[in-house]
Coordinates of C-alpha atoms (C1' of nucleotides) in Angstrom, one line a residue:
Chain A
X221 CA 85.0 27.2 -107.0
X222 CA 82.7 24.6 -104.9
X223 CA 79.7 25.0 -105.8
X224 CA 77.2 22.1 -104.6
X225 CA 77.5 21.0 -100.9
X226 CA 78.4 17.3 -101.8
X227 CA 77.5 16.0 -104.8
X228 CA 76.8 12.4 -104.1
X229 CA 73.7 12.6 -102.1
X230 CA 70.9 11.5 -104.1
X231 CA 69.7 7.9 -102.8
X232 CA 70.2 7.0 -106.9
X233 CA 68.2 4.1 -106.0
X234 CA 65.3 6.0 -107.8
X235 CA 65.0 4.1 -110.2
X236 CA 60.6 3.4 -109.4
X237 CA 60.2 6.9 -109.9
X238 CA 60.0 7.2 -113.7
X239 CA 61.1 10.7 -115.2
X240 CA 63.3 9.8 -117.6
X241 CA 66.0 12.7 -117.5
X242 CA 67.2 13.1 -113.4
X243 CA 67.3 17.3 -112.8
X244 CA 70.9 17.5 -111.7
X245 CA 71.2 19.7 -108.6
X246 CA 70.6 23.3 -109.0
X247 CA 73.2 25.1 -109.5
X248 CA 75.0 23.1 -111.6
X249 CA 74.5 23.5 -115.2
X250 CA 73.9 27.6 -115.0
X251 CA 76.5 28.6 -112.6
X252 CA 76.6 32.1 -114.3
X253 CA 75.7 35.7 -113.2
X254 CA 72.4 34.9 -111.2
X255 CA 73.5 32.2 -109.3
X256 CA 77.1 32.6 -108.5
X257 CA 75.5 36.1 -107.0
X258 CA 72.9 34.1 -105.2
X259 CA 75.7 32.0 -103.4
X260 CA 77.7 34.8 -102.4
X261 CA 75.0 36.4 -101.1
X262 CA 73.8 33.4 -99.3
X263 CA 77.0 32.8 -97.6
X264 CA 77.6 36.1 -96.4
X265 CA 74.3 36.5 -94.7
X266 CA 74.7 33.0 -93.1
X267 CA 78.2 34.3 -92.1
X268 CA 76.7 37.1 -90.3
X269 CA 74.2 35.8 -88.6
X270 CA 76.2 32.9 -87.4
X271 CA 78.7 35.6 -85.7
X272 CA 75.1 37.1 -84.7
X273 CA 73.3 34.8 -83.2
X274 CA 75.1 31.7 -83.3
X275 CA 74.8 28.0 -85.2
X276 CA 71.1 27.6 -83.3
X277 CA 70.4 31.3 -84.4
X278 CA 70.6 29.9 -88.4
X279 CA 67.4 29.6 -89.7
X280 CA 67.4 29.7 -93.2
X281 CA 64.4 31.6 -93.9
X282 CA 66.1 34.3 -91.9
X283 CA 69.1 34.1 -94.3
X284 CA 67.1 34.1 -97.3
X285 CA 65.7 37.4 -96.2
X286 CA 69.0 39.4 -95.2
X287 CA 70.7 38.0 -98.6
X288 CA 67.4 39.2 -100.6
X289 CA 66.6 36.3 -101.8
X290 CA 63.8 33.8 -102.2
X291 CA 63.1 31.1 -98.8
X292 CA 62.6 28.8 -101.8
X293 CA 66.2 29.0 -103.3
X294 CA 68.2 28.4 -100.2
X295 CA 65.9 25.7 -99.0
X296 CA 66.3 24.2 -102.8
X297 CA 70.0 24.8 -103.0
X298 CA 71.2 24.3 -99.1
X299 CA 68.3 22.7 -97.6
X300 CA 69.8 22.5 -94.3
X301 CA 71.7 24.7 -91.6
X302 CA 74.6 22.0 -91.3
X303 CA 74.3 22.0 -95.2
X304 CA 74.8 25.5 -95.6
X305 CA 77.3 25.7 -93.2
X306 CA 79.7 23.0 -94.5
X307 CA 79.2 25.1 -97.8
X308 CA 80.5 27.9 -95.7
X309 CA 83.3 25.8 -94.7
X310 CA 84.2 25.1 -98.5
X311 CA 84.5 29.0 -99.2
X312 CA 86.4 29.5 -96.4
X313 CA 88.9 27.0 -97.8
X314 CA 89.1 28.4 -101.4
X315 CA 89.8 31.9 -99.5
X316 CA 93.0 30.4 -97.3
X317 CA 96.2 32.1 -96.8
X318 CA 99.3 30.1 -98.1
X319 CA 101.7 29.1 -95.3
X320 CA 104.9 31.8 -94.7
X321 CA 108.8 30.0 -94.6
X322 CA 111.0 31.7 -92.2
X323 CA 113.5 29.5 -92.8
X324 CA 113.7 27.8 -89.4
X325 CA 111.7 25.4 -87.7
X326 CA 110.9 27.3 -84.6
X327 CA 110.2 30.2 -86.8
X328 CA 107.6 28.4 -89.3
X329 CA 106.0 26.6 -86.2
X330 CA 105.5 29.7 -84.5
X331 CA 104.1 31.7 -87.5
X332 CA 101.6 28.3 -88.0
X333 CA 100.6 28.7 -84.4
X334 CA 100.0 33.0 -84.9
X335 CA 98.0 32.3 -88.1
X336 CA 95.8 30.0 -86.1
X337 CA 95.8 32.0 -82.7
X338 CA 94.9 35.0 -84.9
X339 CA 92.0 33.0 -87.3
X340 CA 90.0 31.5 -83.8
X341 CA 90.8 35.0 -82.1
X342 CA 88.8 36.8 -85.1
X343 CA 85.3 37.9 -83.8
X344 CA 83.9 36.8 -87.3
X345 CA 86.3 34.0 -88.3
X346 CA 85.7 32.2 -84.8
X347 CA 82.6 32.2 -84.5
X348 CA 82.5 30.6 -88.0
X349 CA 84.7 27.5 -86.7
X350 CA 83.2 27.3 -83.6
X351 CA 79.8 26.6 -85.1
X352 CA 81.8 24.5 -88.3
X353 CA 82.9 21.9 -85.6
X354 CA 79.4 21.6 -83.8
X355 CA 77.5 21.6 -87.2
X356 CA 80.3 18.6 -88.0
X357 CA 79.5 16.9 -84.4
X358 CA 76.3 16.3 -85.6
X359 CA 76.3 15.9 -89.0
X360 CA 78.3 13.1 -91.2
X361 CA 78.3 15.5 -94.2
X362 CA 79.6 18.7 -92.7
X363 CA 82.4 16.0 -90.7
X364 CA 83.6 14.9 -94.2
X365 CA 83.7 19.0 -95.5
X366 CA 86.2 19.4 -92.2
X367 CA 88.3 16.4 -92.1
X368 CA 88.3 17.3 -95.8
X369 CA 89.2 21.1 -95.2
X370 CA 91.9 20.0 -92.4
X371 CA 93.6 17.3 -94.8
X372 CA 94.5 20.4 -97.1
X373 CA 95.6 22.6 -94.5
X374 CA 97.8 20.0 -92.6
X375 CA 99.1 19.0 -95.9
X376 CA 99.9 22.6 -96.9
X377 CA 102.2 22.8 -93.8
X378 CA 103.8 19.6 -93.7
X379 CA 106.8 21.0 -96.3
X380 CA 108.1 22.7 -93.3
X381 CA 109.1 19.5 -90.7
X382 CA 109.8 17.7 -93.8
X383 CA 112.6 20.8 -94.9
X384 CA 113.1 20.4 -91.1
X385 CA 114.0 17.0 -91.2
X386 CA 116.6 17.4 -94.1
X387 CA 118.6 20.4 -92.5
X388 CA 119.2 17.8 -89.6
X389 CA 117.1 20.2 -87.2
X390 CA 115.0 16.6 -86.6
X391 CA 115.6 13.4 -86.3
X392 CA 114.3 11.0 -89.4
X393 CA 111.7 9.5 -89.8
X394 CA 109.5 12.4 -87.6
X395 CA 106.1 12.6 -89.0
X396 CA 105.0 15.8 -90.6
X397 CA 101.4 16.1 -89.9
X398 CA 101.4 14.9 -86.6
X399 CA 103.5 18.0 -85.6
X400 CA 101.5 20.3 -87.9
X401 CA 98.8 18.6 -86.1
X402 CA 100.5 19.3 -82.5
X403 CA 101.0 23.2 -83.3
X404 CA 97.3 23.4 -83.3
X405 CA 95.4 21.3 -81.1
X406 CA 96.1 23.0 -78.0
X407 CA 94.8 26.1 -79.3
X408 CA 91.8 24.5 -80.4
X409 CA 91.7 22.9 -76.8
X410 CA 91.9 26.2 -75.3
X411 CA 89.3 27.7 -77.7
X412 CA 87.0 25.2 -76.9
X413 CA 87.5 24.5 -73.2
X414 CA 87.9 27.3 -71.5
X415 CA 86.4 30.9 -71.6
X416 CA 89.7 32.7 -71.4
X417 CA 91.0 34.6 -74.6
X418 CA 93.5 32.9 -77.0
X419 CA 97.1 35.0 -76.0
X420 CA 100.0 35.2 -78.7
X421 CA 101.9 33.9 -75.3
X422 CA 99.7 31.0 -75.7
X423 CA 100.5 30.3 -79.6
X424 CA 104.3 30.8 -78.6
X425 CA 104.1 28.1 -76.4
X426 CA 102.3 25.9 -78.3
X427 CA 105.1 26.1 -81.1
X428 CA 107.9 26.1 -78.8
X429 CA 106.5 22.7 -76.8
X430 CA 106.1 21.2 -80.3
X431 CA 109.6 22.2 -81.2
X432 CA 110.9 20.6 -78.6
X433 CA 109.3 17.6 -78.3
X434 CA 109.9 17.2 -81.9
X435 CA 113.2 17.3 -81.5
X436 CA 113.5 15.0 -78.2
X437 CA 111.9 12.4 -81.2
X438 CA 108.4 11.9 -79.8
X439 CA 106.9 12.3 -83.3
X440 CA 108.9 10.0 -84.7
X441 CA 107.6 6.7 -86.5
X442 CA 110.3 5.0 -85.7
X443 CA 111.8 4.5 -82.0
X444 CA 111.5 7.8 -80.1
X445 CA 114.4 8.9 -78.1
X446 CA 112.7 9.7 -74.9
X447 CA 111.7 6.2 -72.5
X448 CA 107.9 5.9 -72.4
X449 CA 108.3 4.3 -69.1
X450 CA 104.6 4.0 -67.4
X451 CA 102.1 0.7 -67.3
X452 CA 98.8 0.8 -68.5
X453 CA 96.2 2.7 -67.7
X454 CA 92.3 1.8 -66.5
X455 CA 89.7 2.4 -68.9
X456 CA 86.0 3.6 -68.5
X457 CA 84.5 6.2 -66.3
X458 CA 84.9 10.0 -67.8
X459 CA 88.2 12.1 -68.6
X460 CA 89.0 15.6 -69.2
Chain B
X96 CA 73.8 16.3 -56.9
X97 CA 73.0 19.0 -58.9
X98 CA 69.7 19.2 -59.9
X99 CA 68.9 22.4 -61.5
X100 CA 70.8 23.2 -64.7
X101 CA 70.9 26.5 -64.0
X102 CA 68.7 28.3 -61.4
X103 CA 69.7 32.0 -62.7
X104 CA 67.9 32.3 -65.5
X105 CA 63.8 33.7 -65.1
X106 CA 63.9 36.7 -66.8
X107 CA 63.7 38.3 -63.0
X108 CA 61.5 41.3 -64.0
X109 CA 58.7 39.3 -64.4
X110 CA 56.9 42.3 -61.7
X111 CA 53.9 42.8 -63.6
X112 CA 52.7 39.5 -63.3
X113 CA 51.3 39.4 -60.2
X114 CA 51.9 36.4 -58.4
X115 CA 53.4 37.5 -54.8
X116 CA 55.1 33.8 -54.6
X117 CA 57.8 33.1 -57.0
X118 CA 57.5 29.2 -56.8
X119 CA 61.9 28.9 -57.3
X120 CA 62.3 25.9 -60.2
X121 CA 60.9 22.3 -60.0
X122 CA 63.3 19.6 -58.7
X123 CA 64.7 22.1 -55.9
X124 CA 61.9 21.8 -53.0
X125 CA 61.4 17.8 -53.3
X126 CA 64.1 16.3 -54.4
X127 CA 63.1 13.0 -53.2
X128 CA 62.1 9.6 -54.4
X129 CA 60.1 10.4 -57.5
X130 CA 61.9 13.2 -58.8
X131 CA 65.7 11.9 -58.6
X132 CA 63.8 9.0 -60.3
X133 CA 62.7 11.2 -62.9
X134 CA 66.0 13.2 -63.4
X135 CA 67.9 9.3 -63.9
X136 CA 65.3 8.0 -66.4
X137 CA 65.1 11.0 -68.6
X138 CA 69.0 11.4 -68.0
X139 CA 69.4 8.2 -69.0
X140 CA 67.1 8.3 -72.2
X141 CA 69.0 11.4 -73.1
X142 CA 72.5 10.0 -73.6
X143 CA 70.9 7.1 -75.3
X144 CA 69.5 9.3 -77.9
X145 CA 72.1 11.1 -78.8
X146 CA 74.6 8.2 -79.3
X147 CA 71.8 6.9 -81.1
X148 CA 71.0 9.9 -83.3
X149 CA 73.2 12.9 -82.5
X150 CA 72.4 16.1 -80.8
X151 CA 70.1 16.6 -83.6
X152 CA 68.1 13.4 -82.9
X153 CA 67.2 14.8 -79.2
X154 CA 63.9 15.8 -79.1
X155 CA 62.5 15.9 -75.4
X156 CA 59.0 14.7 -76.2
X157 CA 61.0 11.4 -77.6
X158 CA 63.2 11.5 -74.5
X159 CA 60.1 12.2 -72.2
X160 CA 58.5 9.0 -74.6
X161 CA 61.7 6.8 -73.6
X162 CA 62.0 7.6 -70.1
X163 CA 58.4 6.8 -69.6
X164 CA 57.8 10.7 -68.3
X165 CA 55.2 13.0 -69.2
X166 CA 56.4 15.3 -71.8
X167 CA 55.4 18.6 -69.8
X168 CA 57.9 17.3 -66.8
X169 CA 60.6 17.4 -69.4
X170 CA 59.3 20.9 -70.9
X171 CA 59.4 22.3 -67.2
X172 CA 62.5 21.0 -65.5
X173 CA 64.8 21.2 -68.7
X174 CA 63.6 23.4 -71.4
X175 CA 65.7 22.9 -74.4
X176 CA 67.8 20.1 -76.0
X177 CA 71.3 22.4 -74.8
X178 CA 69.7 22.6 -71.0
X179 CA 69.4 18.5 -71.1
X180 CA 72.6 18.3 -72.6
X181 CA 74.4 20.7 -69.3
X182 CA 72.6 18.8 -66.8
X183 CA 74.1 15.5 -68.5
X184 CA 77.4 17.1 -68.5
X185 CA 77.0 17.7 -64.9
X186 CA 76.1 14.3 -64.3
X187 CA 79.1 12.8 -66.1
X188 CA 81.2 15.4 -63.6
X189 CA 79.8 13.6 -60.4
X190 CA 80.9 10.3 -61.9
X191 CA 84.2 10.5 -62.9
X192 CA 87.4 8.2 -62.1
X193 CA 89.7 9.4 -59.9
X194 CA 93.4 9.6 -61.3
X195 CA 96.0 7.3 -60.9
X196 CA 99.7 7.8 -59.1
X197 CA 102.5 5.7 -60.4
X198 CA 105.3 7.5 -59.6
X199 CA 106.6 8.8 -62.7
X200 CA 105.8 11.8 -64.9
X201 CA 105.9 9.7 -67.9
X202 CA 103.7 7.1 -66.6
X203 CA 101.3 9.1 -64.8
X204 CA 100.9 11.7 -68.1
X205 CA 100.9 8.1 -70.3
X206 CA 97.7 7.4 -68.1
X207 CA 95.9 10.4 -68.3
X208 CA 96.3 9.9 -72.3
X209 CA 95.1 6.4 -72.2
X210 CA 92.3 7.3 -69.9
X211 CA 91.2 10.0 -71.8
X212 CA 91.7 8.3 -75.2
X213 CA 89.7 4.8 -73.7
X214 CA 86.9 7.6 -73.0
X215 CA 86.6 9.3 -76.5
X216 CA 86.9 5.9 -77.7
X217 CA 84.2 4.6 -76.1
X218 CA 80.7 4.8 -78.3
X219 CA 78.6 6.0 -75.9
X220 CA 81.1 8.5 -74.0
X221 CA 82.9 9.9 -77.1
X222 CA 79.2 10.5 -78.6
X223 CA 78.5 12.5 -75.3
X224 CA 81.4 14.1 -75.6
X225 CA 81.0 15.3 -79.0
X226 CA 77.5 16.7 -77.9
X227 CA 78.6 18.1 -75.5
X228 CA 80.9 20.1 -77.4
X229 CA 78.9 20.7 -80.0
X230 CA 76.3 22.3 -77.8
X231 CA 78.6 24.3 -75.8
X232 CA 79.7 26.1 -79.0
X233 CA 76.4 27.1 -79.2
X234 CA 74.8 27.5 -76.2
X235 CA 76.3 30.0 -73.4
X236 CA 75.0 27.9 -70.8
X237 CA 77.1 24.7 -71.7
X238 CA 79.4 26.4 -72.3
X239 CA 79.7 27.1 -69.0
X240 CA 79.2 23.6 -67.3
X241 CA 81.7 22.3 -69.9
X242 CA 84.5 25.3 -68.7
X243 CA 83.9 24.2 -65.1
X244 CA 84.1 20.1 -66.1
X245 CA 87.5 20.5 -67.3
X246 CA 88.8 23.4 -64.9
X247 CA 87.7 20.1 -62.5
X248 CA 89.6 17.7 -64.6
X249 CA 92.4 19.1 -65.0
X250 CA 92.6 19.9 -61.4
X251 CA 92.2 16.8 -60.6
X252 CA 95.4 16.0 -62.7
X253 CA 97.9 18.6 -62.0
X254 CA 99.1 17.6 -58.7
X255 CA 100.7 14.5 -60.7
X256 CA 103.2 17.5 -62.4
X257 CA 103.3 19.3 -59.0
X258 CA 105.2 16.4 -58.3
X259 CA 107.1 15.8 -60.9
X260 CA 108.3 19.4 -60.2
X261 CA 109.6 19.0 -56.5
X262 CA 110.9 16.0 -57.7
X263 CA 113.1 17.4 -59.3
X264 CA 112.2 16.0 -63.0
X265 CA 110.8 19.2 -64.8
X266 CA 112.2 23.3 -64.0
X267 CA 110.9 25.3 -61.5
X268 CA 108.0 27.4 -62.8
X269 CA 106.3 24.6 -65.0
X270 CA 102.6 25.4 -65.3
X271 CA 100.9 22.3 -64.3
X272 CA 97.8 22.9 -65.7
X273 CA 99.2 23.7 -69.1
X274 CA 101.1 20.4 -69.2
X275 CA 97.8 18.4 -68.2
X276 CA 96.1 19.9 -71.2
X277 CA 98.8 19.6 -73.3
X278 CA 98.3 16.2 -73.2
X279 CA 94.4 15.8 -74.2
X280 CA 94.6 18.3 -76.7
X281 CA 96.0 16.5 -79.5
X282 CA 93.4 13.7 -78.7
X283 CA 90.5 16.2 -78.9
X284 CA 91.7 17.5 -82.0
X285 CA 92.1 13.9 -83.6
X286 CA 88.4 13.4 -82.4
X287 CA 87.2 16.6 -84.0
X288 CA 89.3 16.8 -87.2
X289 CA 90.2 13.8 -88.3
X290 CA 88.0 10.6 -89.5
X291 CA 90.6 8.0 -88.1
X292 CA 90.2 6.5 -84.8
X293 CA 91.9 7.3 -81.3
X294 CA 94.7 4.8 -81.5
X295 CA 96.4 4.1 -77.6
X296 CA 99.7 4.8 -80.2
X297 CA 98.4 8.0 -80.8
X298 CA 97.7 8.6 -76.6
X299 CA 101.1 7.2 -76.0
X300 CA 102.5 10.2 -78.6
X301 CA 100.6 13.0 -76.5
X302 CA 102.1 11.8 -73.7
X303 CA 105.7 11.3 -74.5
X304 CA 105.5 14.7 -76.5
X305 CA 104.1 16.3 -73.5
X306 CA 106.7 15.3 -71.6
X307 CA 109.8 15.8 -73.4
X308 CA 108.4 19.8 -74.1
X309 CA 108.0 19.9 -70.4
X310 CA 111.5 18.6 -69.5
X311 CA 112.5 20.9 -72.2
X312 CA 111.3 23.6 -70.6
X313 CA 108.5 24.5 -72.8
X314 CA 105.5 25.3 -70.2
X315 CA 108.0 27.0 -67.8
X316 CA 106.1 30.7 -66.6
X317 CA 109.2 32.3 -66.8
X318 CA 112.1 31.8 -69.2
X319 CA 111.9 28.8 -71.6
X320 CA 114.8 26.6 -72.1
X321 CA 114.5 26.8 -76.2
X322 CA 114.7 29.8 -78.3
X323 CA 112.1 31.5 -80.0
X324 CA 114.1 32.5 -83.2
X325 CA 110.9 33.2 -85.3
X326 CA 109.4 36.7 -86.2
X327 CA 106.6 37.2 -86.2
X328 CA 103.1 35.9 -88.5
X329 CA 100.6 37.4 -91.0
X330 CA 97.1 37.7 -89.6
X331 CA 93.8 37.3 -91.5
X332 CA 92.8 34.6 -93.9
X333 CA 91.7 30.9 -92.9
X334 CA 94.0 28.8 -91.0
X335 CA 94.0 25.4 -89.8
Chain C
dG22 C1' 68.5 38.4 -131.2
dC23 C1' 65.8 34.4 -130.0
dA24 C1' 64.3 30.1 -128.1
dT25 C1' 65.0 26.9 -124.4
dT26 C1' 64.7 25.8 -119.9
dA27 C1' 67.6 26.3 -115.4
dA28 C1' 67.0 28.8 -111.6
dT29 C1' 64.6 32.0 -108.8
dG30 C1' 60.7 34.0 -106.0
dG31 C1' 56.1 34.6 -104.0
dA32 C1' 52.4 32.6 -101.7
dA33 C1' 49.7 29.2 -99.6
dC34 C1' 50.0 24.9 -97.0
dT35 C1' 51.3 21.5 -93.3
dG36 C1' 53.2 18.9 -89.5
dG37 C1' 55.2 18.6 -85.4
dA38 C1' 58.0 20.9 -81.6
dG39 C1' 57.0 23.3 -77.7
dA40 C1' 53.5 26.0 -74.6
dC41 C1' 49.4 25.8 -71.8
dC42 C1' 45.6 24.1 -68.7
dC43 C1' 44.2 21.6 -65.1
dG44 C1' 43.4 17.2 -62.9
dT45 C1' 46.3 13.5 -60.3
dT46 C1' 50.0 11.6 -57.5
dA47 C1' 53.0 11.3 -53.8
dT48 C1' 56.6 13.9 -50.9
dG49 C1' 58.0 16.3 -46.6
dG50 C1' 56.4 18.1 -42.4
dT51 C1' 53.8 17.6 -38.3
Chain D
dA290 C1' 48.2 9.0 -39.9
dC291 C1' 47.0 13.2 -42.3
dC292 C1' 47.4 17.6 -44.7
dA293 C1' 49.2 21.0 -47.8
dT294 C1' 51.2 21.5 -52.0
dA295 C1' 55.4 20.3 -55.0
dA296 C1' 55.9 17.8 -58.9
dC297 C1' 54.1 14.9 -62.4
dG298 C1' 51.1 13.7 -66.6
dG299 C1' 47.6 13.7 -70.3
dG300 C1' 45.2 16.3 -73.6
dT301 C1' 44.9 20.3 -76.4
dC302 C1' 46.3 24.4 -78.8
dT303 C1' 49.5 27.4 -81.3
dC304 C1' 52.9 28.9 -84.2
dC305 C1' 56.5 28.7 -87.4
dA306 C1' 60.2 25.9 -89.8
dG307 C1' 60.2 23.6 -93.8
dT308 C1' 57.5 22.0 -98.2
dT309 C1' 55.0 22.4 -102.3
dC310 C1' 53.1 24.7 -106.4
dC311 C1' 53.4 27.5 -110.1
dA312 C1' 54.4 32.0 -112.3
dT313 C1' 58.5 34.9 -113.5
dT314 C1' 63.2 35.9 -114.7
dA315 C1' 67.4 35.3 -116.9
dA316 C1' 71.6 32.2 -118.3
dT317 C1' 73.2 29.5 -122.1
dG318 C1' 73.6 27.9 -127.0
dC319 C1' 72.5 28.9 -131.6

DNA sequence: GCATTAATGGAACTGGAGACCCGTTATGGT
DNA sequence: ACCATAACGGGTCTCCAGTTCCATTAATGC
């Protein structure tokens, strides 16, 4: 159970400042009833109205009054609307669903790509990441909570290439979380690109396309089996 | 040239009011010499803000300070940090590189990657981007412009699979644009997930993947080559 | 149960983003 | 060249997000 939003924040150079014994952030040393109830409380509001009204539609004083709680306590404890949303981000990843086996590649891709699909189809659960990557386009501390959160979840599904790999169904030396990694982008892409809904045809395909190229060797470290074949490229000017 | 960000947007029952003449928005009537000069220079001081500082770090009386505008011109024309950030988008749209043709599938997908990957690479473009994105999970109206950049974009690309298809080197029923954004997504979702930076390895992966699950079938309308085999996936719960 | 003090909550304060007013500049039409 | 007025610019005002202060409540250790 995360409590604090990142712990190493304090400047520490503050040395000038006298006060012999430093406070500790709050939350810390009485996690009990009060404030465990205050966090949940917290996180929930800021849940709803994010699904409400959006990451710009976050102000905390707003959130202190749907959670019944004091302005002063979510300004002391979160301070900020990327602060309380990497928090967010933390629950979110204490509250994950472990990763199904079907037993074949194509089957535990396409369940990965379903679980997504389903997550970023989710009125409420959407939203949430939606506003979780633009809070983390902005801010270096909500970035680390996602690269952080995305570590774990590529690293939960990795077993499943690397089972893969030892039944023969890829060649050696394919790399785990690039697939894992493959499964997802382009529903992520979609999600983010385009207005049009995320379809199960969509996750299908995802899986399927990952599958294959998997298995043609184009996520391997070593020499790939398919020719890469084209020059260079030019650089500068804008891409899609 | 686009001028306005988005002319649709006075609340239209503005009737009691008065005012017989609605004066239609700023920019649109004289769109000569001083105001083209004024869109550049605050345009300009935009995009150096926010590589500077983020989309957080935009405020418009500091862009309005940089640009050497008055602030109320910035107020008027552009409204809020998101409307600054669409009309930049915009801007990027009308200056974009044209693709490239070199024959192959593999080499023209291999420079679509490398283009794409030199411009999320790049500090000042990949900070846009990232802006961009960030405000268009927020903001409806970016949203927007950002849907109609890449429905451009990848446009602009697909004929290079159109090709690929009559000659002869993917099936029949291929989606083009489904194989052109196959091939950025992975480098999108590096960008947003991952600390580590866009590697032209990395590009050259998205590419050969892209094209091997095409070959394979993969982004075929009808009928894919490979089977599905899984079932299907639990919903709910946080997924990658 | 009781003392200690971490943590919360109410209320008053403040600074700056954004709105408004109105005089000034220079564009587009003739 | 000259006029009408679109668009700009400086100064001022307002309002509310975020801060500070201190009294109150309740978690922890004995």
């Amino acid at each position: 159970m995360v409590d604090r939003v990142a712990p190493g924040e304090q400047p520490d150079g503050r040395g000038a400042e006298a006060r012999a014994e430093q406070p500790a952030d709050p939350g810390t040393l009485r996690p009990g009833g009060r404030t465990a109830r205050v966090r949940a409380a917290v996180l929930e509001a800021a849940g709803d109205l994010i699904v409400e009204a959006g990451l710009t539609g976050l102000d905390l004083a707003e959130v202190a009054r749907r959670a019944g709680v004091g302005k002063t306590t979510v300004y002391r404890r979160w301070a900020t609307t990327t602060g309380l949303v990497a928090d967010l981000l933390a629950h979110m990843a204490e509250e994950s669903v472990p990763r199904t086996e079907t037993g074949s590649l194509d089957g535990d891709l396409l369940a990965n790509a379903e679980l997504v699909r389903a997550t970023l189809s989710d009125p409420r659960q959407g939203a949430l990441f939606k506003a979780v990557i633009a809070a983390a386009a902005t801010d270096p501390r909500t970035a680390d909570a996602l690269h952080r959160f995305y570590r774990i979840r590529v690293a939960e599904w990795a077993p499943c290439v690397t089972t893969a790999v030892a039944r023969g169904e890829l060649p050696a030396g394919t790399d785990p979380a690039e697939v894992i990694r493959a499964v997802s982008a382009p529903l992520y892409y979609r999600l983010l690109t385009t207005p049009e809904p995320l379809t199960p045809d969509l996750a299908a395909t995802a899986a399927r396309a990952t599958a294959a190229a998997a298995r043609a060797g184009a996520y391997a470290r070593t020499a790939p089996a398919t020719e890469t074949g084209g020059t260079g490229a030019p650089d500068g000017g804008a891409a899609d």
